[in-house]
XYZ file of C-alpha atoms in Angstrom:
520
model
C 9.904 36.498 -2.307
C 6.506 35.814 -3.825
C 3.894 34.277 -1.579
C 1.122 31.916 -2.630
C -1.231 33.925 -0.398
C -0.455 37.424 -1.679
C -2.607 39.301 -4.153
C -2.128 38.011 -7.705
C -2.931 40.265 -10.655
C -2.664 39.301 -14.325
C -1.803 42.061 -16.792
C -2.097 41.487 -20.543
C -0.033 43.966 -22.556
C -0.773 43.459 -26.231
C -0.961 45.911 -29.113
C 1.217 48.752 -30.314
C 4.153 49.859 -28.161
C 2.265 52.974 -27.122
C -0.232 50.658 -25.415
C 2.283 48.197 -23.985
C 4.824 50.621 -22.514
C 2.513 52.308 -19.929
C 1.464 48.885 -18.627
C 5.125 48.061 -17.918
C 5.338 51.153 -15.703
C 1.954 50.372 -14.136
C 3.092 46.902 -13.080
C 6.212 48.364 -11.480
C 4.213 51.032 -9.658
C 1.787 48.488 -8.231
C 4.401 46.101 -6.824
C 6.130 49.074 -5.199
C 2.866 50.033 -3.501
C 1.773 46.701 -2.049
C 2.750 43.092 -1.488
C 1.468 41.482 -4.669
C 2.531 39.311 -7.581
C 1.927 40.163 -11.226
C 1.861 37.780 -14.153
C 2.605 40.004 -17.138
C 1.363 38.401 -20.369
C 2.713 39.669 -23.694
C 3.178 38.689 -27.331
C 6.110 36.286 -27.702
C 7.866 38.544 -30.216
C 7.852 41.449 -27.737
C 9.502 39.604 -24.857
C 12.958 41.163 -24.824
C 11.674 44.691 -25.350
C 9.125 44.344 -22.549
C 11.639 42.782 -20.154
C 14.003 45.688 -20.784
C 11.235 48.273 -20.288
C 10.061 46.731 -17.024
C 13.655 46.654 -15.778
C 13.988 50.389 -16.485
C 11.215 51.039 -13.962
C 13.352 49.706 -11.106
C 16.683 50.647 -9.575
C 19.409 48.203 -8.581
C 18.140 48.015 -5.006
C 14.689 46.923 -6.194
C 15.546 43.415 -7.411
C 13.178 41.758 -4.910
C 10.304 43.938 -6.079
C 11.108 43.412 -9.755
C 11.076 39.641 -9.204
C 7.392 39.928 -8.313
C 6.615 40.597 -11.983
C 6.710 37.337 -13.936
C 6.682 37.776 -17.708
C 4.810 35.142 -19.679
C 4.826 35.125 -23.465
C 1.739 34.131 -25.424
C 1.755 32.974 -29.030
C 0.717 35.947 -31.181
C 0.644 37.159 -34.774
C 4.172 37.904 -35.938
C 3.398 41.298 -37.469
C -0.172 42.461 -36.789
C -0.742 43.868 -33.259
C -4.456 44.215 -34.040
C -4.938 40.462 -34.588
C -6.607 38.837 -31.584
C -7.320 35.416 -33.071
C -3.907 33.819 -32.473
C -3.176 35.448 -29.129
C -6.789 34.814 -28.088
C -6.319 31.071 -28.485
C -3.067 31.150 -26.513
C -4.614 33.348 -23.803
C -7.595 30.995 -23.502
C -5.307 28.048 -22.809
C -2.831 29.730 -20.457
C -5.334 31.851 -18.533
C -7.258 28.682 -17.673
C -4.074 27.331 -16.068
C -3.516 30.558 -14.125
C -7.141 30.533 -12.979
C -6.659 27.028 -11.572
C -3.418 27.989 -9.824
C -1.387 25.846 -12.225
C 1.894 26.331 -14.072
C 1.484 28.226 -17.352
C 3.656 27.822 -20.440
C 5.868 30.687 -21.637
C 6.026 30.616 -25.432
C 9.287 32.609 -25.465
C 11.240 30.621 -22.872
C 9.604 27.355 -23.969
C 9.113 26.315 -20.376
C 6.637 26.634 -17.546
C 6.224 29.542 -15.119
C 5.732 28.411 -11.477
C 2.180 28.359 -10.189
C 0.649 31.041 -7.990
C -2.742 31.347 -6.345
C -5.525 32.054 -8.866
C -5.634 35.749 -9.815
C -8.051 38.142 -8.155
C -7.887 40.660 -10.986
C -7.142 40.968 -14.680
C -5.946 44.205 -16.299
C -6.504 44.431 -20.060
C -5.679 47.106 -22.606
C -8.663 49.057 -23.901
C -8.448 47.099 -27.170
C -8.655 43.741 -25.393
C -12.408 43.165 -25.529
C -11.912 39.758 -27.162
C -9.708 38.670 -24.245
C -12.247 39.996 -21.749
C -14.938 37.797 -23.303
C -12.662 34.757 -22.991
C -11.803 35.542 -19.375
C -15.439 36.124 -18.382
C -16.474 32.766 -19.787
C -13.812 31.065 -17.695
C -14.369 32.898 -14.399
C -16.941 35.643 -13.994
C -15.815 36.448 -10.417
C -12.398 37.887 -11.376
C -12.442 41.676 -11.504
C -11.495 42.921 -14.993
C -10.064 46.407 -15.311
C -9.644 48.275 -18.578
C -6.381 50.215 -19.036
C -6.287 53.133 -21.453
C -3.052 54.674 -22.765
C -4.718 57.903 -23.929
C -6.028 60.985 -22.183
C -9.353 60.788 -20.364
C -10.436 63.651 -22.623
C -9.973 61.747 -25.872
C -11.240 58.454 -24.444
C -14.431 60.122 -23.259
C -15.112 61.866 -26.571
C -13.934 59.325 -29.141
C -15.585 56.301 -27.525
C -18.968 58.008 -27.484
C -19.340 57.899 -23.705
C -20.481 61.500 -23.843
C -23.584 60.496 -25.806
C -25.209 57.783 -23.701
C -25.656 56.531 -20.168
C -23.610 53.627 -18.878
C -25.109 50.217 -19.429
C -27.163 51.171 -22.490
C -26.409 50.307 -26.077
C -24.014 52.977 -27.235
C -24.755 55.477 -30.006
C -21.793 54.049 -31.924
C -23.237 50.549 -31.757
C -26.657 51.784 -32.905
C -25.134 53.734 -35.809
C -23.194 50.670 -36.944
C -26.300 48.470 -36.796
C -28.270 51.041 -38.804
C -25.449 51.228 -41.363
C -25.445 47.418 -41.703
C -29.217 47.324 -42.214
C -29.108 50.119 -44.763
C -26.137 48.896 -46.807
C -25.864 45.183 -46.097
C -22.241 45.729 -45.067
C -20.409 43.425 -42.672
C -19.868 44.515 -39.084
C -16.258 45.508 -39.748
C -17.054 47.399 -42.964
C -19.957 49.169 -41.263
C -17.746 50.192 -38.342
C -15.217 51.678 -40.750
C -17.981 53.426 -42.682
C -19.464 55.026 -39.578
C -16.134 56.044 -38.102
C -14.819 57.534 -41.335
C -17.836 59.752 -42.059
C -16.944 63.317 -40.990
C -19.770 65.779 -40.414
C -20.337 69.477 -39.788
C -21.923 68.707 -36.440
C -20.618 70.914 -33.623
C -19.151 68.863 -30.793
C -17.804 70.011 -27.449
C -15.900 68.126 -24.814
C -16.486 69.198 -21.209
C -14.033 71.977 -20.443
C -12.983 72.560 -24.077
C -14.067 75.026 -26.773
C -16.494 73.682 -29.392
C -15.276 72.313 -32.711
C -16.711 70.794 -35.864
C -16.785 67.009 -35.945
C -14.608 66.949 -39.073
C -11.871 68.746 -37.144
C -11.166 65.397 -35.479
C -9.566 64.461 -38.819
C -7.520 67.507 -39.874
C -5.223 65.429 -42.106
C -5.747 62.887 -44.836
C -4.116 59.616 -43.804
C -1.823 57.725 -46.121
C -3.401 54.584 -47.521
C -1.592 51.932 -45.440
C -2.771 53.642 -42.242
C -6.359 53.853 -43.501
C -6.341 50.040 -43.688
C -5.971 49.764 -39.922
C -9.458 48.732 -38.652
C -10.005 51.945 -36.692
C -13.790 51.671 -36.701
C -13.740 48.153 -35.280
C -11.136 49.193 -32.716
C -13.385 52.018 -31.497
C -16.410 49.726 -31.341
C -14.560 47.159 -29.221
C -13.127 49.901 -27.004
C -16.647 51.228 -26.512
C -17.837 47.757 -25.451
C -14.840 47.354 -23.182
C -15.537 50.608 -21.366
C -19.182 49.672 -20.807
C -18.574 46.119 -19.581
C -15.323 46.300 -17.590
C -15.266 46.559 -13.781
C -13.227 49.759 -13.648
C -10.946 51.986 -15.688
C -7.217 52.722 -15.293
C -5.978 55.797 -17.131
C -2.358 56.606 -17.976
C -3.272 60.270 -17.879
C -2.070 62.903 -15.442
C -4.537 64.331 -12.949
C -2.812 67.730 -13.145
C -3.236 67.944 -16.937
C -6.763 66.769 -17.726
C -9.697 69.217 -17.878
C -11.430 68.683 -14.558
C -14.834 68.927 -16.251
C -14.142 65.876 -18.422
C -12.640 63.946 -15.492
C -15.826 64.522 -13.500
C -17.938 63.470 -16.491
C -15.885 60.278 -16.778
C -16.292 59.578 -13.058
C -20.028 60.123 -13.354
C -20.334 57.730 -16.304
C -18.625 54.930 -14.409
C -20.347 55.883 -11.171
C -23.774 55.099 -12.637
C -22.886 51.412 -12.309
C -20.762 51.850 -9.143
C -17.479 51.459 -11.026
C -14.330 53.476 -10.412
C -11.818 55.367 -12.536
C -8.172 55.621 -11.493
C -5.831 58.259 -12.964
C -2.373 56.729 -12.527
C -0.145 58.786 -14.825
C 2.553 59.571 -15.515
C 3.361 55.957 -16.354
C 6.968 56.452 -17.399
C 10.163 54.973 -15.975
C 11.551 57.505 -13.479
C 14.652 55.763 -12.167
C 18.409 56.180 -12.308
C 18.530 52.912 -14.234
C 16.207 54.406 -16.843
C 18.359 57.519 -17.138
C 21.453 55.366 -17.601
C 19.680 53.242 -20.223
C 18.581 56.347 -22.137
C 22.130 57.725 -22.050
C 23.492 54.396 -23.300
C 20.926 54.322 -26.110
C 21.709 57.915 -27.085
C 25.420 57.098 -27.163
C 24.704 54.659 -29.989
C 23.875 57.702 -32.128
C 27.046 59.812 -31.881
C 25.893 61.992 -34.769
C 22.905 63.098 -32.674
C 24.774 63.550 -29.401
C 27.505 65.550 -31.147
C 24.905 67.761 -32.838
C 23.155 68.415 -29.525
C 26.366 69.321 -27.735
C 27.748 71.460 -30.559
C 24.457 73.352 -30.805
C 24.393 73.881 -27.041
C 27.883 75.364 -27.136
C 27.202 77.530 -30.188
C 23.603 78.631 -29.577
C 22.900 78.046 -25.903
C 20.066 76.406 -24.001
C 16.542 75.979 -25.436
C 17.684 76.927 -28.953
C 16.813 73.701 -30.819
C 13.557 72.278 -32.163
C 13.013 68.529 -32.128
C 10.625 67.244 -34.818
C 8.931 63.859 -34.679
C 5.543 62.499 -35.746
C 6.013 59.191 -33.929
C 6.754 55.782 -35.383
C 3.766 55.467 -37.744
C 2.245 58.810 -38.778
C 3.343 60.587 -41.937
C 1.747 63.225 -44.133
C 0.233 62.815 -47.584
C 1.784 66.191 -48.487
C 5.417 66.033 -47.347
C 6.186 69.227 -49.248
C 4.614 71.031 -46.292
C 7.200 69.453 -44.005
C 9.991 70.532 -46.358
C 8.575 74.065 -46.380
C 8.680 74.184 -42.582
C 12.289 72.977 -42.678
C 13.067 75.709 -45.226
C 11.880 78.315 -42.754
C 14.026 76.822 -40.000
C 17.069 76.915 -42.279
C 16.356 80.494 -43.379
C 15.995 81.620 -39.764
C 19.034 79.558 -38.748
C 17.042 77.748 -36.057
C 18.787 74.433 -35.293
C 16.664 71.279 -35.447
C 16.709 67.510 -35.401
C 13.993 65.699 -37.363
C 13.282 62.022 -36.773
C 11.275 60.335 -39.531
C 10.719 56.887 -38.033
C 7.528 56.152 -39.973
C 7.996 53.393 -42.560
C 5.987 55.582 -44.938
C 8.315 58.592 -44.814
C 10.772 59.239 -47.612
C 13.116 62.223 -47.442
C 14.310 63.286 -50.917
C 18.059 63.448 -51.469
C 17.882 67.146 -52.316
C 16.219 67.908 -48.952
C 18.853 65.913 -47.097
C 21.623 67.687 -49.011
C 20.147 71.143 -48.445
C 19.785 70.616 -44.695
C 23.260 69.143 -44.382
C 24.819 72.006 -46.346
C 23.089 74.537 -44.096
C 24.687 73.130 -40.970
C 21.421 74.019 -39.229
C 19.673 70.694 -39.005
C 19.985 66.948 -38.791
C 17.543 64.488 -40.386
C 17.661 60.938 -39.018
C 15.469 57.819 -39.385
C 15.327 57.375 -35.597
C 16.198 59.434 -32.526
C 16.164 58.841 -28.742
C 13.164 61.066 -28.123
C 13.220 61.267 -24.335
C 16.967 61.935 -24.246
C 16.599 64.756 -26.779
C 13.623 66.318 -25.005
C 15.486 66.320 -21.698
C 18.652 67.799 -23.190
C 19.130 71.464 -22.144
C 19.534 72.581 -25.771
C 15.987 71.522 -26.713
C 13.565 74.446 -26.672
C 10.539 73.195 -28.622
C 8.969 69.938 -29.751
C 7.139 69.782 -33.091
C 4.831 66.802 -32.604
C 1.718 65.112 -33.967
C 0.215 65.429 -30.489
C -0.009 61.751 -29.590
C -0.572 61.181 -25.886
C 2.739 59.492 -25.091
C 4.694 62.254 -26.829
C 2.746 64.889 -24.886
C 3.482 63.199 -21.557
C 7.188 62.963 -22.406
C 7.205 66.633 -23.412
C 5.519 67.676 -20.149
C 7.892 65.489 -18.159
C 10.827 67.254 -19.865
C 9.245 70.706 -19.506
C 9.408 71.394 -23.262
C 6.540 73.349 -24.914
C 5.095 72.073 -28.177
C 4.195 73.033 -31.723
C 1.417 70.639 -32.738
C 0.673 69.167 -36.159
C -2.230 66.784 -35.347
C -3.450 64.122 -37.772
C -6.276 62.038 -36.278
C -7.433 59.910 -33.322
C -6.740 61.645 -29.981
C -4.325 64.203 -31.447
C -6.753 67.019 -32.426
C -8.479 66.982 -29.021
C -5.146 66.841 -27.201
C -3.928 69.787 -29.260
C -7.040 71.842 -28.563
C -6.540 71.356 -24.825
C -2.805 72.133 -24.982
C -3.292 75.336 -26.963
C -6.575 76.769 -25.699
C -6.667 75.640 -22.053
C -3.148 74.923 -20.863
C -1.361 77.455 -23.088
C 1.716 75.246 -23.507
C 1.599 74.801 -27.292
C 0.898 76.280 -30.720
C -1.063 74.534 -33.459
C -0.136 74.692 -37.144
C -3.381 75.173 -39.082
C -2.204 75.782 -42.648
C -0.631 72.315 -42.821
C -4.102 70.734 -42.786
C -5.293 68.617 -45.711
C -8.550 66.982 -46.827
C -11.473 67.770 -44.506
C -9.042 69.812 -42.453
C -9.274 72.562 -45.074
C -12.892 73.229 -44.104
C -13.638 76.144 -41.739
C -12.236 75.939 -38.209
C -14.916 76.613 -35.612
C -12.815 78.639 -33.192
C -11.396 80.933 -35.893
C -14.345 81.039 -38.296
C -11.881 80.709 -41.169
C -10.771 77.919 -43.461
C -7.053 77.298 -43.993
C -5.859 77.858 -47.540
C -3.371 75.016 -47.264
C -0.927 76.512 -49.784
C 2.820 76.228 -49.348
C 3.052 79.990 -49.113
C 0.504 79.981 -46.293
C 2.475 77.227 -44.542
C 5.628 79.316 -44.880
C 3.964 82.443 -43.494
C 2.396 80.611 -40.561
C 5.651 78.807 -39.752
C 7.501 82.101 -39.617
C 4.869 83.660 -37.381
C 4.730 80.721 -34.963
C 8.508 80.491 -34.699
C 8.815 84.207 -34.033
C 6.343 83.914 -31.164
C 7.879 80.674 -29.889
C 11.267 82.291 -29.432
C 9.803 85.489 -27.990
C 7.838 86.543 -24.916
C 4.765 84.506 -25.826
C 6.893 81.375 -26.059
C 8.442 82.194 -22.684
C 4.965 82.222 -21.151
C 4.174 78.823 -22.637
C 7.479 77.484 -21.350
C 6.726 78.769 -17.856
C 3.308 77.087 -17.987
C 4.670 73.699 -19.021
C 7.401 73.922 -16.387
C 4.640 74.277 -13.789
C 2.937 71.187 -15.215
C 6.252 69.362 -15.086
C 6.707 70.134 -11.418
C 3.111 69.142 -10.686
C 3.578 65.836 -12.544
C 6.584 65.002 -10.357
C 4.322 65.160 -7.293
C 1.697 62.715 -8.551
C 3.469 59.495 -7.539
C 5.054 60.806 -4.357
C 3.400 59.557 -1.120
C 0.145 61.462 -0.788
C 0.132 62.482 -4.466
C -2.967 61.967 -6.609
C -1.639 58.930 -8.519
C -0.166 57.364 -5.364
C -3.530 57.685 -3.619
C -5.437 56.370 -6.654
C -3.078 53.390 -6.936
C -3.739 52.498 -3.322
C -7.490 52.820 -3.886
C -7.231 50.509 -6.881
C -5.482 47.814 -4.859
C -7.920 48.302 -1.978
C -10.750 47.662 -4.439
C -9.213 44.281 -5.236
C -9.750 43.357 -1.580
C -6.075 43.315 -0.723
C -5.450 42.566 2.959
C -2.234 43.095 4.939
């Protein structure tokens, strides 16, 4: 049972699910490593989903360990995970109680959570700079760690850490101030203006080939997504990285370019801070496998399609297509063209279009259904599909969580990156790790400018998309694809070792807890 004298860590998991989910696994990993208690603070409207995800990180024999994670719900905005005003007020009130060793109020259960000793550490998502300011005002002695759900590669490059020494005003902050002085824009508008200005400047991440700056945005984004305050998010993440007491990455030590990992260590080392690579942060339990199977069983159309394809076509014959739960293209006709090629080549596929902005025309649905080759669904159990023996390839936007799940399943990728960390991830997957292909002719907007590594500009026509799709698929199901599959299988096996005793993540997790002055 929990002890008033054991180490007490507060974790705040707020934001999109891609940010919250790794923190659920992190909490489980930490209580399995040492004798500690975790107060896991979340948005009230995410309570059930978080409780279920945390449970999936334990097996039935781990009930005592699971009980060490107490979930506390804070009042938050009902729909906007980027709003920190409402949850900030709730956090201010309840964190004060935790800091005094008092009972806090759970907004979901509408009752108090028993008191523990004041926390020694606070773990916040990389977007939680507002919460860090609140916590520091209350108690400056508590160690605050920043947790990032993306690769070290993309965090290092997109935050601007590569351009300035730790502790100085960042280049991003200076650019925003200059933009405000020049235009009279507000801080938020200036941040968006600076972030959304692509240039022909050549950039190069440590360990990666060079690229043009505008290649970080190879796709135009649909208007609702452009309204997300990306510039402000990057500015606050930049501040968080410079002011936190250490950094926890969800990334895998066996996947990252070692050059960028060393650069990241050096940045934090300037101020005697540490970086901890603790990925993969996924549930890896029998309970999780059972939960995934139960979830998949709710979609009999999908499970039947997988099994029928396996019997008819054999293992590794199917392509799974998903761009995540938000991303969608401004030119969906390029997606339909790719599906046309799959149908013509009789390559079986399942496409999940979970984005609220995706609309599949009736004629496309009818054509695919009549072919008997594919299945188009509004949602699919991604991990279950990737781990099914019939799945041979994953067509993905290249988001970090999707990449980790693909590596964990040992499935090579065909990447269609849009923005954020996706282009850098894709460059590493294709050029360094050789576990993926990138579709270039599907680019739009600034993405149609010349590509540094090829010296050519995509034409972006549907005919070019069709030709490239045919070429990539031919290679994917040939000897070149076999080599990529062998490479990702090696990464898969290496990832399984990371959290075993003596593995890189296991060691780093112990070092993290040691840094919090844990004592036996």
